[in-house]
Amino acid sequence: MDWAGILRRISAQAVDLIFPPVCSGCGRLTGYAHAVCASCWAGMPFIERPYCEVLGLPFAYDPGESAVSPEAIANPPVFDRLRSVAIHEGIVRDLVHGLKYRDRTDLAPMMAEWMIRASDGAVAAADMIVPVPLHALRLWRRKFNQAAELARVIAERSARAYRPDVLRRIKRTSRQVGLGARAREDNVRGAFAVPEGAKRELAGKRIVLVDDVYTTGATVAAATRALKRAGAGDVTVLTFARAMSGPI
């Protein structure tokens, strides 16, 4: 008899009786913990194919296999590809804000599972999962890094190496919220560095760089530059949400 397993199931059932599982979006009762109800699920603005193979931007029509958006052609990103679960609006924005500003770290497992699926195989092919780091002072004030919470679960669920130690935030930057694209770039320029001891480990490796939201891309671009200067061979940026004005 698997007594340990039986005890875990009994404990889980007891917790559900005392604290019934509710929707992570609206708070309605659901049948499962860390899930969303049918109504919230229907309102999730998922990013699905067809989309740009480089920037992950959804197309308004299907331009054919391996299509690349005009934006990616005109301004190729420093990272190799970007994948996101959904557009940053409605319940998606609520989940991001819950994790980031309301200490809802319990949301990370659900969000990370969706990110693994949205990665389009990048997580499975990765040598390591790396979160976008916070500066030490901001981490001390916030107590946790939302990108690290997501990256840790992604690594655990996919059996990939979780490596928060290979990238550091060495410059204390202002909050990006409210800044324009150029100001965001200036704000994070030179903000990241790879420790000398980690450079050999990065040589030629496939990296999945994790953050919660992609807005203008200034932060992940600066982080990617640091990784590539250290020898990383391929960098996929993976976020839960991305801000955008609409399909292209």
Short mmCIF file of C-alpha atoms in Angstrom, two decimals:
data_model
loop_
_atom_site.label_atom_id
_atom_site.label_comp_id
_atom_site.label_asym_id
_atom_site.label_seq_id
_atom_site.Cartn_x
_atom_site.Cartn_y
_atom_site.Cartn_z
CA MET A 1 0.00 0.00 0.00
CA ASP A 2 1.24 3.48 -0.86
CA TRP A 3 0.42 4.99 2.53
CA ALA A 4 2.30 8.20 1.78
CA GLY A 5 0.24 8.74 -1.37
CA ILE A 6 -2.99 7.96 0.45
CA LEU A 7 -2.14 10.44 3.21
CA ARG A 8 -1.33 13.13 0.63
CA ARG A 9 -4.71 12.63 -1.07
CA ILE A 10 -6.56 12.72 2.26
CA SER A 11 -4.70 15.89 3.25
CA ALA A 12 -5.49 17.53 -0.10
CA GLN A 13 -9.18 16.63 0.23
CA ALA A 14 -9.25 18.06 3.76
CA VAL A 15 -7.71 21.32 2.55
CA ASP A 16 -10.30 21.54 -0.26
CA LEU A 17 -13.09 21.12 2.28
CA ILE A 18 -11.75 23.94 4.45
CA PHE A 19 -10.59 26.13 1.57
CA PRO A 20 -12.67 25.23 -1.52
CA PRO A 21 -10.76 25.80 -4.79
CA VAL A 22 -11.72 29.00 -6.57
CA CYS A 23 -11.03 30.49 -10.00
CA SER A 24 -7.66 32.22 -10.10
CA GLY A 25 -9.25 34.97 -12.15
CA CYS A 26 -12.63 35.86 -10.68
CA GLY A 27 -12.75 33.92 -7.42
CA ARG A 28 -15.73 31.71 -8.28
CA LEU A 29 -15.80 28.16 -6.96
CA THR A 30 -14.15 25.65 -9.30
CA GLY A 31 -13.51 21.92 -9.28
CA TYR A 32 -9.74 22.29 -9.19
CA ALA A 33 -7.20 24.45 -7.43
CA HIS A 34 -4.94 26.76 -9.48
CA ALA A 35 -7.33 26.87 -12.42
CA VAL A 36 -9.71 29.32 -14.07
CA CYS A 37 -13.45 28.95 -14.57
CA ALA A 38 -15.07 28.45 -17.97
CA SER A 39 -16.04 32.11 -18.19
CA CYS A 40 -12.52 33.38 -17.51
CA TRP A 41 -11.04 30.75 -19.85
CA ALA A 42 -13.31 31.98 -22.65
CA GLY A 43 -11.99 35.49 -22.08
CA MET A 44 -8.30 34.54 -22.23
CA PRO A 45 -6.75 36.31 -25.27
CA PHE A 46 -4.35 33.47 -26.10
CA ILE A 47 -1.71 34.03 -28.79
CA GLU A 48 -2.05 31.19 -31.26
CA ARG A 49 -0.84 30.47 -34.76
CA PRO A 50 -0.51 32.03 -37.24
CA TYR A 51 2.12 34.30 -35.74
CA CYS A 52 5.54 35.72 -36.60
CA GLU A 53 8.19 33.04 -36.11
CA VAL A 54 10.59 35.59 -34.62
CA LEU A 55 8.48 38.00 -32.54
CA GLY A 56 5.46 35.79 -31.92
CA LEU A 57 3.14 38.56 -33.15
CA PRO A 58 -0.26 37.13 -34.18
CA PHE A 59 -1.20 37.68 -37.80
CA ALA A 60 -4.71 38.78 -38.83
CA TYR A 61 -4.52 36.20 -41.66
CA ASP A 62 -2.36 33.18 -42.42
CA PRO A 63 0.63 34.31 -44.54
CA GLY A 64 2.02 30.80 -44.78
CA GLU A 65 4.48 28.61 -42.94
CA SER A 66 7.50 30.23 -41.21
CA ALA A 67 6.29 33.76 -41.97
CA VAL A 68 8.15 36.67 -40.40
CA SER A 69 6.51 40.00 -39.60
CA PRO A 70 7.61 43.28 -41.20
CA GLU A 71 8.60 44.50 -37.73
CA ALA A 72 11.02 41.60 -37.27
CA ILE A 73 12.52 42.21 -40.71
CA ALA A 74 12.91 45.97 -40.22
CA ASN A 75 14.23 45.72 -36.65
CA PRO A 76 15.60 42.21 -35.99
CA PRO A 77 15.73 41.56 -32.24
CA VAL A 78 18.92 40.56 -30.48
CA PHE A 79 17.18 37.45 -29.13
CA ASP A 80 16.37 34.57 -31.50
CA ARG A 81 12.64 34.29 -30.86
CA LEU A 82 9.88 35.47 -28.56
CA ARG A 83 6.94 33.42 -27.33
CA SER A 84 4.14 34.51 -25.00
CA VAL A 85 0.99 32.89 -23.69
CA ALA A 86 -1.50 35.70 -24.20
CA ILE A 87 -2.10 39.40 -24.79
CA HIS A 88 -1.72 41.59 -21.71
CA GLU A 89 -5.34 42.53 -21.14
CA GLY A 90 -8.34 41.44 -19.08
CA ILE A 91 -7.79 38.35 -16.95
CA VAL A 92 -4.22 37.99 -18.25
CA ARG A 93 -3.32 41.42 -16.85
CA ASP A 94 -5.10 40.51 -13.59
CA LEU A 95 -3.05 37.32 -13.22
CA VAL A 96 0.21 39.17 -13.91
CA HIS A 97 -0.65 41.89 -11.39
CA GLY A 98 -1.73 39.27 -8.85
CA LEU A 99 1.64 37.53 -9.07
CA LYS A 100 3.73 40.68 -9.28
CA TYR A 101 2.04 43.13 -6.92
CA ARG A 102 -0.23 41.09 -4.64
CA ASP A 103 2.22 38.32 -3.71
CA ARG A 104 0.09 35.64 -5.41
CA THR A 105 2.99 33.26 -5.88
CA ASP A 106 0.42 30.46 -5.85
CA LEU A 107 -0.42 31.52 -9.43
CA ALA A 108 3.07 30.69 -10.72
CA PRO A 109 2.52 26.93 -11.31
CA MET A 110 -0.58 27.50 -13.46
CA MET A 111 1.02 30.34 -15.42
CA ALA A 112 4.25 28.38 -15.90
CA GLU A 113 2.39 25.37 -17.34
CA TRP A 114 0.82 27.61 -19.97
CA MET A 115 4.22 29.13 -20.72
CA ILE A 116 5.74 25.70 -21.35
CA ARG A 117 3.03 24.98 -23.93
CA ALA A 118 3.41 28.42 -25.51
CA SER A 119 7.18 27.99 -25.85
CA ASP A 120 6.67 26.00 -29.06
CA GLY A 121 9.28 23.43 -28.05
CA ALA A 122 11.89 25.94 -26.91
CA VAL A 123 11.71 24.81 -23.28
CA ALA A 124 12.16 21.15 -24.23
CA ALA A 125 15.19 22.05 -26.35
CA ALA A 126 16.78 24.38 -23.79
CA ASP A 127 19.98 23.71 -21.90
CA MET A 128 18.91 26.01 -19.09
CA ILE A 129 16.05 28.24 -17.90
CA VAL A 130 17.17 31.71 -16.80
CA PRO A 131 14.93 34.33 -15.15
CA VAL A 132 15.35 38.04 -15.79
CA PRO A 133 16.91 39.11 -12.47
CA LEU A 134 15.93 41.95 -10.17
CA HIS A 135 18.48 44.29 -8.65
CA ALA A 136 19.39 43.17 -5.12
CA LEU A 137 17.78 46.23 -3.50
CA ARG A 138 14.50 45.77 -5.36
CA LEU A 139 14.51 42.07 -4.57
CA TRP A 140 14.99 42.92 -0.89
CA ARG A 141 12.03 45.30 -0.98
CA ARG A 142 9.72 43.01 -2.97
CA LYS A 143 10.88 39.79 -1.24
CA PHE A 144 10.61 37.73 -4.42
CA ASN A 145 11.22 37.93 -8.17
CA GLN A 146 8.13 37.06 -10.20
CA ALA A 147 10.26 36.01 -13.20
CA ALA A 148 12.21 33.63 -10.96
CA GLU A 149 9.00 32.13 -9.56
CA LEU A 150 7.85 31.33 -13.11
CA ALA A 151 11.27 30.13 -14.29
CA ARG A 152 11.70 27.81 -11.31
CA VAL A 153 8.42 26.01 -12.01
CA ILE A 154 9.10 25.84 -15.76
CA ALA A 155 12.46 24.20 -15.06
CA GLU A 156 10.99 21.74 -12.55
CA ARG A 157 8.08 20.71 -14.77
CA SER A 158 10.28 20.30 -17.86
CA ALA A 159 13.33 18.74 -16.14
CA ARG A 160 15.58 21.56 -17.39
CA ALA A 161 18.37 23.25 -15.45
CA TYR A 162 17.22 26.28 -13.46
CA ARG A 163 20.10 28.81 -13.53
CA PRO A 164 19.32 32.14 -11.88
CA ASP A 165 23.04 32.49 -11.12
CA VAL A 166 24.26 33.02 -14.69
CA LEU A 167 22.77 36.51 -15.10
CA ARG A 168 22.90 39.42 -12.66
CA ARG A 169 21.33 42.85 -12.58
CA ILE A 170 24.25 45.12 -11.73
CA LYS A 171 22.59 48.49 -12.32
CA ARG A 172 19.74 49.83 -10.22
CA THR A 173 17.18 51.03 -12.76
CA SER A 174 13.98 53.03 -12.50
CA ARG A 175 10.65 51.26 -12.93
CA GLN A 176 9.85 50.76 -16.59
CA VAL A 177 6.12 51.43 -16.13
CA GLY A 178 5.21 54.75 -17.76
CA LEU A 179 8.43 55.09 -19.74
CA GLY A 180 8.50 55.33 -23.53
CA ALA A 181 10.43 52.91 -25.73
CA ARG A 182 13.59 55.06 -25.94
CA ALA A 183 13.54 55.84 -22.22
CA ARG A 184 13.16 52.12 -21.44
CA GLU A 185 16.22 51.32 -23.56
CA ASP A 186 18.29 54.01 -21.84
CA ASN A 187 17.07 52.85 -18.44
CA VAL A 188 18.28 49.25 -18.83
CA ARG A 189 21.41 49.86 -20.92
CA GLY A 190 24.29 48.05 -19.21
CA ALA A 191 21.99 46.77 -16.46
CA PHE A 192 22.91 43.09 -16.81
CA ALA A 193 26.13 41.10 -16.60
CA VAL A 194 27.23 37.47 -16.58
CA PRO A 195 29.61 36.48 -13.74
CA GLU A 196 33.05 35.45 -14.97
CA GLY A 197 32.61 31.97 -13.56
CA ALA A 198 29.45 31.37 -15.58
CA LYS A 199 30.75 32.34 -19.02
CA ARG A 200 32.24 28.93 -19.80
CA GLU A 201 28.92 27.28 -18.93
CA LEU A 202 27.02 29.52 -21.36
CA ALA A 203 29.21 28.87 -24.40
CA GLY A 204 27.02 27.69 -27.27
CA LYS A 205 24.08 26.89 -24.97
CA ARG A 206 20.39 27.24 -25.75
CA ILE A 207 18.79 29.57 -23.20
CA VAL A 208 15.16 30.25 -22.36
CA LEU A 209 15.02 33.70 -20.77
CA VAL A 210 11.88 34.09 -18.64
CA ASP A 211 9.96 37.23 -17.69
CA ASP A 212 6.34 37.95 -16.80
CA VAL A 213 5.47 40.58 -19.45
CA TYR A 214 6.96 41.72 -22.76
CA THR A 215 6.23 45.39 -23.46
CA THR A 216 8.80 47.12 -25.67
CA GLY A 217 11.41 44.42 -25.24
CA ALA A 218 14.05 46.75 -23.80
CA THR A 219 14.65 44.69 -20.66
CA VAL A 220 14.93 41.28 -22.31
CA ALA A 221 17.03 42.76 -25.12
CA ALA A 222 19.54 44.12 -22.60
CA ALA A 223 19.58 40.78 -20.77
CA THR A 224 20.03 38.88 -24.04
CA ARG A 225 22.98 41.06 -25.05
CA ALA A 226 24.72 40.15 -21.81
CA LEU A 227 24.06 36.44 -22.38
CA LYS A 228 25.22 36.53 -26.00
CA ARG A 229 28.37 38.49 -25.18
CA ALA A 230 29.13 35.71 -22.73
CA GLY A 231 28.80 33.12 -25.50
CA ALA A 232 25.18 31.91 -25.39
CA GLY A 233 24.33 30.33 -28.72
CA ASP A 234 20.55 30.77 -28.82
CA VAL A 235 18.15 32.78 -26.65
CA THR A 236 14.39 32.34 -26.60
CA VAL A 237 12.46 34.95 -24.62
CA LEU A 238 9.42 33.41 -22.93
CA THR A 239 6.82 35.55 -21.16
CA PHE A 240 3.36 34.95 -19.80
CA ALA A 241 1.93 38.11 -21.40
CA ARG A 242 2.83 40.63 -24.06
CA ALA A 243 1.50 44.12 -24.61
CA MET A 244 0.38 44.98 -28.13
CA SER A 245 -2.12 47.14 -29.96
CA GLY A 246 -3.63 44.39 -32.09
CA PRO A 247 -3.01 41.80 -34.82
CA ILE A 248 -0.76 42.77 -37.70
#
